[in-house]
Coordinates of C-alpha atoms and ligand atoms in Angstrom, one line a residue:
X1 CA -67.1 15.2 -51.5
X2 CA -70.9 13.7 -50.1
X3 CA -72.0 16.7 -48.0
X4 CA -72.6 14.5 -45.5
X5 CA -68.9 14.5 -44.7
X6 CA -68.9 17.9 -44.7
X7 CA -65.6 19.9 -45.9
X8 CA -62.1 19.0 -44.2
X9 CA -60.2 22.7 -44.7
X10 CA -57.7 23.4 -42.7
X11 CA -58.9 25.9 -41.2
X12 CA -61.6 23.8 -39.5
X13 CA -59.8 21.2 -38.8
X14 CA -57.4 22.8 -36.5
X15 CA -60.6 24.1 -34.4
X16 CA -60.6 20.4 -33.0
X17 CA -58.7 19.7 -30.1
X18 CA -58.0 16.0 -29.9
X19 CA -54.6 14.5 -30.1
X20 CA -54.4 14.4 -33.8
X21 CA -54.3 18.2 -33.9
X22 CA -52.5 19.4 -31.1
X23 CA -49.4 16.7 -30.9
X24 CA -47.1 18.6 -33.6
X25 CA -46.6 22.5 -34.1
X26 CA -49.2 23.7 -36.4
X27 CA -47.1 24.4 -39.7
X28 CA -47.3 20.2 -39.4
X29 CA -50.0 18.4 -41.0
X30 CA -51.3 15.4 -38.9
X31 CA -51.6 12.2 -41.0
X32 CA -50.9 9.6 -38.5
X33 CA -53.5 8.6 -35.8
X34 CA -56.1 6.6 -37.3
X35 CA -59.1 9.5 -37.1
X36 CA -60.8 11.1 -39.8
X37 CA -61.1 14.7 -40.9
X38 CA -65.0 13.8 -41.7
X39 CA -67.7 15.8 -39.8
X40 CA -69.5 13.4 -38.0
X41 CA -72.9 11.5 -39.2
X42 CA -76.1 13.9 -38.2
X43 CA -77.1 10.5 -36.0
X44 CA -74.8 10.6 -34.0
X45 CA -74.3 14.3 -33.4
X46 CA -78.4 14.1 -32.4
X47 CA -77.6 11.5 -29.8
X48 CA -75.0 12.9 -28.1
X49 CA -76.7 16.5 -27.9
X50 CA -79.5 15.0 -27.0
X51 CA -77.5 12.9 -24.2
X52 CA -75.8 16.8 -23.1
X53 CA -79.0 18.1 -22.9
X54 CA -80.2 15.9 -20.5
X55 CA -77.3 15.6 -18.5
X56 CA -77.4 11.5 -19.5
X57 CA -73.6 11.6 -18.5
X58 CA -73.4 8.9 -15.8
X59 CA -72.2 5.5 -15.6
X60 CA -72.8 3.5 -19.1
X61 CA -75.8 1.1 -19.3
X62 CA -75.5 -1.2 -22.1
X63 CA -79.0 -0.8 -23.2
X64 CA -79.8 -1.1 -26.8
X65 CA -76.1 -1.9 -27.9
X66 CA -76.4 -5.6 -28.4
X67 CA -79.9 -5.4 -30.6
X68 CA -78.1 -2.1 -32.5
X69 CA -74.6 -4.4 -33.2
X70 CA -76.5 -7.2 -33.9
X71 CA -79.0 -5.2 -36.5
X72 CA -75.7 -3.6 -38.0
X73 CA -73.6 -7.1 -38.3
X74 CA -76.8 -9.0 -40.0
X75 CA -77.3 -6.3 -42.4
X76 CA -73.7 -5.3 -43.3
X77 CA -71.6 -8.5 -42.3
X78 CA -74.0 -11.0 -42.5
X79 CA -73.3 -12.6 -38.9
X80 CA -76.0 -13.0 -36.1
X81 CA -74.3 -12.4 -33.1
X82 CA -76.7 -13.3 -30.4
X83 CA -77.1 -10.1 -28.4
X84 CA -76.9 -11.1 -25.1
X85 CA -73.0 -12.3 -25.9
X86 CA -72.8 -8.5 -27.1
X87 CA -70.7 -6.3 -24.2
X88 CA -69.9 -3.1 -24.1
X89 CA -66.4 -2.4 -23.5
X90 CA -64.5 1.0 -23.2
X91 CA -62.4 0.4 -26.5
X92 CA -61.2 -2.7 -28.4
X93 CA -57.6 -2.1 -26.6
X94 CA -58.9 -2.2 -23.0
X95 CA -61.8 -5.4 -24.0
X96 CA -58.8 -7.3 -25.9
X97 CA -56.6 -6.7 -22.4
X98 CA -59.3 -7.2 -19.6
X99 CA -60.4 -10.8 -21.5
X100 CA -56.7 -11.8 -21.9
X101 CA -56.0 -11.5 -18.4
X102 CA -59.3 -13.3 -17.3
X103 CA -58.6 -16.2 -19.9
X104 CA -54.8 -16.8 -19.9
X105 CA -52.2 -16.9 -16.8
X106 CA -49.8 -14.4 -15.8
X107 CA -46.7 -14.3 -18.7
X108 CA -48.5 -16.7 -21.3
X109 CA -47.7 -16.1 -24.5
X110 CA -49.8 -14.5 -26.7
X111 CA -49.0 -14.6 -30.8
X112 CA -49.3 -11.7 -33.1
X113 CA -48.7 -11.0 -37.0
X114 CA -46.0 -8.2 -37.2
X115 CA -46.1 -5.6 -39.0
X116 CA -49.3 -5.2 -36.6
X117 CA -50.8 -2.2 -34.7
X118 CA -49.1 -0.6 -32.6
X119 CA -50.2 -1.1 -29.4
X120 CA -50.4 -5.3 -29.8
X121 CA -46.8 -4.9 -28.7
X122 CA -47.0 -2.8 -25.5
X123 CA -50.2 -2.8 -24.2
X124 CA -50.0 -6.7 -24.2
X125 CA -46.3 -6.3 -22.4
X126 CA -47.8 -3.8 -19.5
X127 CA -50.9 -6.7 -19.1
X128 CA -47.6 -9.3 -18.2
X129 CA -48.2 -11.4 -20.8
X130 CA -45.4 -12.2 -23.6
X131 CA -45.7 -11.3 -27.5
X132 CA -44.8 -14.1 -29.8
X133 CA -44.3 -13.1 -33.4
X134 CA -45.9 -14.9 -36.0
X135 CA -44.9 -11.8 -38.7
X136 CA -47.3 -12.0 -41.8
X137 CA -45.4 -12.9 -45.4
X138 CA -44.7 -10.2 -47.8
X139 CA -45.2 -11.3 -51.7
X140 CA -42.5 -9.3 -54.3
X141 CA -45.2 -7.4 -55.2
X142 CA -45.9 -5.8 -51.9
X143 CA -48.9 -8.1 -50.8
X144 CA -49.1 -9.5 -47.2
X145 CA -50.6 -12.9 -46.8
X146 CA -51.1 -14.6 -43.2
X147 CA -48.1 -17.2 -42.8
X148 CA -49.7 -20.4 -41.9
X149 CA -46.6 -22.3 -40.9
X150 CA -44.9 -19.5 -39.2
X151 CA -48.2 -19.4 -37.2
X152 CA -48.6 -23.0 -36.3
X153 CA -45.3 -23.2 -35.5
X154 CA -45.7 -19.8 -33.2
X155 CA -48.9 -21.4 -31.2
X156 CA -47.2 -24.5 -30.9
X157 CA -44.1 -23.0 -28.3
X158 CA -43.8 -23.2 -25.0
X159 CA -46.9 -21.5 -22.7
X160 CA -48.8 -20.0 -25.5
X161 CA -52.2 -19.5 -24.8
X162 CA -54.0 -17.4 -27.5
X163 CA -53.8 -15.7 -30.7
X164 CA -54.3 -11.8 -31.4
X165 CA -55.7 -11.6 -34.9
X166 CA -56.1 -8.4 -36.8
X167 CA -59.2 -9.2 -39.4
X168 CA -59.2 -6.5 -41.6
X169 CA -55.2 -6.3 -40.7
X170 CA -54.1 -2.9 -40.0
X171 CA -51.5 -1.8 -41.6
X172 CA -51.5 -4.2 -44.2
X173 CA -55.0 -3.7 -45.5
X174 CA -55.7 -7.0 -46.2
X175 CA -59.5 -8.3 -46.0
X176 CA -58.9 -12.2 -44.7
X177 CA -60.5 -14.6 -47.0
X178 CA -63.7 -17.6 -45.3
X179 CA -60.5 -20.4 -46.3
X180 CA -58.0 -17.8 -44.3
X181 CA -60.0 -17.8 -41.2
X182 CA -61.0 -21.6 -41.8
X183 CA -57.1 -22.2 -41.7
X184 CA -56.7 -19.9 -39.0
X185 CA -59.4 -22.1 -36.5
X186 CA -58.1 -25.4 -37.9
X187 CA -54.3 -24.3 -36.5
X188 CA -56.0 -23.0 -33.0
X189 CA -58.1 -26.0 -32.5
X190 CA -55.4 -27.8 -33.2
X191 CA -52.8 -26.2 -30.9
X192 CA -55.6 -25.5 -28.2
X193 CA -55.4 -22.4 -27.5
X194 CA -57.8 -19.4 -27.7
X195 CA -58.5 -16.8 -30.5
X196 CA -59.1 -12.8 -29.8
X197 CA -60.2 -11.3 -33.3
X198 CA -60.2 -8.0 -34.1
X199 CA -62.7 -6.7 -36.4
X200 CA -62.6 -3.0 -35.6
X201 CA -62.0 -1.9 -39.6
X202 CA -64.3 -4.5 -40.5
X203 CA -67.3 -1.8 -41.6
X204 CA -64.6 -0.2 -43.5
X205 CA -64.0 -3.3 -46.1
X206 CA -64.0 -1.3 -49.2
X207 CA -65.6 -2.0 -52.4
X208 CA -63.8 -5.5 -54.3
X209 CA -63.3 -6.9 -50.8
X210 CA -65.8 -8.9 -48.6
X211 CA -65.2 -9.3 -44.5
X212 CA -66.1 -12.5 -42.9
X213 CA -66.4 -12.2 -39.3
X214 CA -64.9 -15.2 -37.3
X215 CA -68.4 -15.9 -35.5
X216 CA -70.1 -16.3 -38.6
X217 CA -67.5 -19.4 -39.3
X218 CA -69.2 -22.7 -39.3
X219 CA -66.1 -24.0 -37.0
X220 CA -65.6 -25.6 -33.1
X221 CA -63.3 -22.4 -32.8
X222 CA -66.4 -20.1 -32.9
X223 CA -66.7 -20.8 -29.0
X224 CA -63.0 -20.9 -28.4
X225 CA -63.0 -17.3 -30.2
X226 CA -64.1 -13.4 -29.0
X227 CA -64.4 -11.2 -31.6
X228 CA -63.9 -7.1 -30.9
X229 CA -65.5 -4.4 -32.9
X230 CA -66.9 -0.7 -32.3
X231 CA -68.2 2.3 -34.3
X232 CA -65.2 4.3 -33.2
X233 CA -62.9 3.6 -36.4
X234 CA -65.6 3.2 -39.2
X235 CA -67.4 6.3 -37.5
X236 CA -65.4 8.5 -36.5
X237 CA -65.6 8.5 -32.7
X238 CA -63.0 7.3 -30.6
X239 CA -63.3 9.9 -28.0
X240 CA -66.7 8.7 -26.6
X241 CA -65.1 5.1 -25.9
X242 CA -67.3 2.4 -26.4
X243 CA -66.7 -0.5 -27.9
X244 CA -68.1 -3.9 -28.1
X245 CA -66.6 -7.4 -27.4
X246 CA -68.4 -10.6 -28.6
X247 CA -67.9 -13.6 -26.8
X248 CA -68.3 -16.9 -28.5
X249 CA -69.4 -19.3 -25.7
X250 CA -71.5 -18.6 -22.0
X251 CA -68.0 -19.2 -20.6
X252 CA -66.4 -16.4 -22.1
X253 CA -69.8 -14.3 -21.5
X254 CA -69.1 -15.3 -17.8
X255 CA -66.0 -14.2 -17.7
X256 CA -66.8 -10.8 -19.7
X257 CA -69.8 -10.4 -17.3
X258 CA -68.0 -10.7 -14.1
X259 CA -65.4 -7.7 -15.2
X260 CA -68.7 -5.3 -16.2
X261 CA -66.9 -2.5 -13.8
X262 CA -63.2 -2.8 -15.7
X263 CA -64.8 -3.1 -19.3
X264 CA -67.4 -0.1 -18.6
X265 CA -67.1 2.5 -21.1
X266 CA -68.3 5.9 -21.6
X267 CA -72.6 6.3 -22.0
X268 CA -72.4 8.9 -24.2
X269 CA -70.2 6.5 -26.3
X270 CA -72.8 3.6 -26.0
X271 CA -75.9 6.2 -27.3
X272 CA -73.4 7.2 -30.0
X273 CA -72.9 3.6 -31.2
X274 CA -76.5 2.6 -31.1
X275 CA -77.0 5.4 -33.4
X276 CA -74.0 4.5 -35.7
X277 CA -74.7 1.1 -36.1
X278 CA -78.9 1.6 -36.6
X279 CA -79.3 5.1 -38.4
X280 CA -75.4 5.9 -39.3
X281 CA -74.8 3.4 -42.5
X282 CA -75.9 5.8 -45.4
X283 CA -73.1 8.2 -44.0
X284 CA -71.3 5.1 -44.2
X285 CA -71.7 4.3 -47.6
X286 CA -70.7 8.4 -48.2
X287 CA -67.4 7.7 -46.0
X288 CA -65.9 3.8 -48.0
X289 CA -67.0 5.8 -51.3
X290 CA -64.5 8.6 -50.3
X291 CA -61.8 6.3 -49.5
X292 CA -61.9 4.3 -52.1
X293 CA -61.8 7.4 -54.3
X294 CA -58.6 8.3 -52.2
X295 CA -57.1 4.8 -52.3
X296 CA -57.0 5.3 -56.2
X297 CA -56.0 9.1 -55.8
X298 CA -52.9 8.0 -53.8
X299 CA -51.8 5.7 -56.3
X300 CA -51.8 8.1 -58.7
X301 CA -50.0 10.8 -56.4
X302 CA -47.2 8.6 -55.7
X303 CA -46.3 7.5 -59.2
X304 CA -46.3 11.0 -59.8
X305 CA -44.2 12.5 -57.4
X306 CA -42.5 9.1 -55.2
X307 CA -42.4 6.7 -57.5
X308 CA -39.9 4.6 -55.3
X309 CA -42.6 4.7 -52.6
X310 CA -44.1 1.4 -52.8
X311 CA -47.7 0.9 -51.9
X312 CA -50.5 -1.2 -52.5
X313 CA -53.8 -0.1 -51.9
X314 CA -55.8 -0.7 -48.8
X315 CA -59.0 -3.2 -48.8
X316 CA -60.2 -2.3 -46.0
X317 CA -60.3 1.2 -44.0
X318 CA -58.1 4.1 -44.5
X319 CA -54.5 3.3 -44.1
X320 CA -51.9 3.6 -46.3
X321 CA -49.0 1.1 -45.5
X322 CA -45.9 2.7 -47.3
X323 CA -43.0 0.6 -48.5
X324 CA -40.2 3.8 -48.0
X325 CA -37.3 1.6 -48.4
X326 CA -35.9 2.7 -51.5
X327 CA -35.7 6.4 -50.8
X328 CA -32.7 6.2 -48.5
X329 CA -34.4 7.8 -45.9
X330 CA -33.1 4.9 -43.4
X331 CA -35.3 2.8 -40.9
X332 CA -37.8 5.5 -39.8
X333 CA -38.4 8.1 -43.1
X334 CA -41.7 9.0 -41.3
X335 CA -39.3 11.4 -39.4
X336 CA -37.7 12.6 -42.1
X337 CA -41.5 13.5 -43.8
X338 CA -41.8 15.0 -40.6
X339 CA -38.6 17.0 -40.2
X340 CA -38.3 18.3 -43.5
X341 CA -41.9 18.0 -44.8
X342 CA -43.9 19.4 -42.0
X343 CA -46.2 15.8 -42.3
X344 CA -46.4 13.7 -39.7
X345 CA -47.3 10.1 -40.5
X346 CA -47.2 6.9 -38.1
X347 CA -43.4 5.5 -37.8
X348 CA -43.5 1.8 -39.6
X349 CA -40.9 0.5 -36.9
X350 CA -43.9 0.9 -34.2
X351 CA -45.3 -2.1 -36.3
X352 CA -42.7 -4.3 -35.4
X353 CA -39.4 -5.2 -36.6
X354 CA -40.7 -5.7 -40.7
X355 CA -42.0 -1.8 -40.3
X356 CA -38.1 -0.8 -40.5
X357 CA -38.2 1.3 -43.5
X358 CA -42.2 1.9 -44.0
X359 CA -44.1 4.4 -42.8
X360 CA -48.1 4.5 -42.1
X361 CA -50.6 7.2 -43.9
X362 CA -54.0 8.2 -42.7
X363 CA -56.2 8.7 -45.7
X364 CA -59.6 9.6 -43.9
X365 CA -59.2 13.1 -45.5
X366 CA -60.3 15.4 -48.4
X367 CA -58.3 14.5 -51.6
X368 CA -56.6 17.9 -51.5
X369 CA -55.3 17.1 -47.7
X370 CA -54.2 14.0 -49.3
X371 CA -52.6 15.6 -52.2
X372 CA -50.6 18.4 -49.7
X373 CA -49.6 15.3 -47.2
X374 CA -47.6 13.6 -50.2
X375 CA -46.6 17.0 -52.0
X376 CA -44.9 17.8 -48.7
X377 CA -43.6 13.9 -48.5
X378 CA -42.0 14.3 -51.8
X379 CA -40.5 17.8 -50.7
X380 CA -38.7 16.0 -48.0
X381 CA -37.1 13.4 -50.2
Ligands
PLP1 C1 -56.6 -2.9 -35.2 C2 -56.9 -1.8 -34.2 N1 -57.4 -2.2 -33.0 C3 -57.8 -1.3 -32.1 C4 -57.7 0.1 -32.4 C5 -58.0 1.0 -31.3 O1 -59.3 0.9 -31.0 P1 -59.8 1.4 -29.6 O2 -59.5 2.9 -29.5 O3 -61.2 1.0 -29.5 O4 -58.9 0.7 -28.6 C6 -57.2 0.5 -33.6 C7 -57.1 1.9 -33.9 O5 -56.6 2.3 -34.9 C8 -56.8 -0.5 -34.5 O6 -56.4 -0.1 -35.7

């Protein structure tokens, strides 16, 4: 492995304290919440010591966030975001949330691709507003595409106001396509409602694929549209919660302004973002080339030892979206890894109602981890 990633044993691991480690006993290993066993960039680690050493913990000022994401979306997404549109938010969850509430009345529907993310589900049902499934369409060979008709005919029902996209799509691990996306603004102009993107794997497009954020469109839907991101999944840092949201017209920025004390995040998480997105990207470039060396790895691993475990590899990020079906192991066989494996991975029916049968692996690890998280998979089967 790069150096720069350092060297995910065990033993070190386990000297972390954050949910990922401490939610099971420790004869399990953790391969579900989307963190990564990496050590963090040196960046990073500078800015937040520095922050500590200072005692810069008080309430976050946005500062040089909006010039850093803009620097980091010119050079690796090739979208100008003007920076002033740029706010800092505590994490993509609470930005998507806080904006759908200011944007769309109490109980409007909101439409979602199942198998999605988690928390698309439930943290839109506590904000009062209703999910409306649009679920994405799975090809015989395992591929998920974005259903066009299923979502037109989704945004066109009764008190829908706006669409949740996922763009890279966890768990599917599909990069969307420039035509995609262009399909994906023709149906919302169309139907008239509004368009939350979020683009929070988006650094992590792996090698083969290419990300197109939604602002860099040449489409009315741009200022209809607010696109999420952060440095928390691509780098590693979650914990400090920052995040940013990008809103595509002075109305939106209005609206994003106004709520500055619910969509405040952490500071030390803002001077940890501007150094990921300015000085962070050749640890970057060490991280995609590891997880694309693992994508291949688990390919190889599963024919080996699961060959009825269906999986096609990720484009984007580290997520492994595992078609479980034919091993018998019934709607949820992440709790069978767990319960006779010791390996914990994320259940598929948290995805929604087409995650019956699947079950979600974290890759963001050393090849051996990987390696021991399937051996033990297979020992449960
Ligand atoms: C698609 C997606 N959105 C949001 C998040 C969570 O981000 P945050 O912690 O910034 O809310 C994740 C985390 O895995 C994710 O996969």
């Amino acid at each position: 492995m790069d150096p720069r990633l350092g060297t995910p044993s065990l033993d070190r691991l386990r000297k972390r304290t954050s949910e990922k480690w401490r939610a099971y006993p420790p004869d399990v290993l953790p391969a579900f919440v989307a963190e990564m066993d990496f050590d963090l960039a040196a960046p990073i680690v500078a800015a937040v010591t520095a922050a500590l050493a200072a005692g810069d913990c008080g309430y976050a000022y946005k500062g040089e966030l909006g010039d850093a994401f803009t620097a980091f979306a010119e050079k690796r997404l090739n979208w100008s975001p003007d920076p002033s549109r740029v706010f800092a938010i505590p994490d993509v969850m609470t930005g998507i949330v806080v904006m759908i509430q200011a944007l769309t009345p109490p109980g409007a529907g909101i439409v979602i691709n199942p198998p999605v993310y988690q928390p698309f589900f439930y943290r839109l049902r506590f904000a009062d507003r209703r999910v409306v499934e649009a679920p994405l369409r799975r090809a015989d060979d395992g591929r998920y595409d974005l259903d066009l008709e299923a979502l037109d005919r989704a945004l066109a029902g009764e008190g829908v106001h706006a669409y949740l996209l996922c763009s890279p799509h966890n768990p599917a691990g599909r990069v969307w396509s420039r035509h995609d996306l262009a399909s994906v603004a023709d149906i919302c102009l169309r139907r008239g409602v509004m368009l939350l993107v979020d683009e929070i794997h988006a650094p992590l497009a792996l090698p083969g694929a290419h990300h197109v954020p939604f602002g860099s469109l040449d489409h009315e839907m741009t200022t209809r549209s607010i696109t999420f991101s952060s440095a928390s999944k691509a780098f590693n840092i979650p914990g400090l919660k920052c995040g940013v949201a990008v809103a595509g017209s002075a109305e939106y920025a209005a609206a994003a302004s106004e709520r500055w004390e619910a969509l405040q995040g952490g500071q030390v998480g803002v001077l940890a973002s501007v150094a990921a997105f300015t000085e962070a990207l050749p640890w970057l470039d060490a991280a995609l080339a590891q997880l694309d060396e693992n994508r291949s790895l688990l390919s190889r691993l599963l024919a080996e030892q699961l060959p009825d475990v269906r999986y096609v590899p990720p484009e984007a990020s580290f997520l492994a979206w595992l078609d479980c079906r034919e091993l018998g192991l019934g709607d949820d066989p992440a709790q069978a890894f767990l319960d006779r494996g010791r390996v914990a991975l994320s259940p598929g029916p948290g995805f929604g109602v087409p995650g019956l049968g699947f079950a979600r692996l974290n890759m963001g690890t050393s090849p051996e981890l990987m390696a021991e998280a399937v051996r033990r998979m297979a020992a449960a089967v």
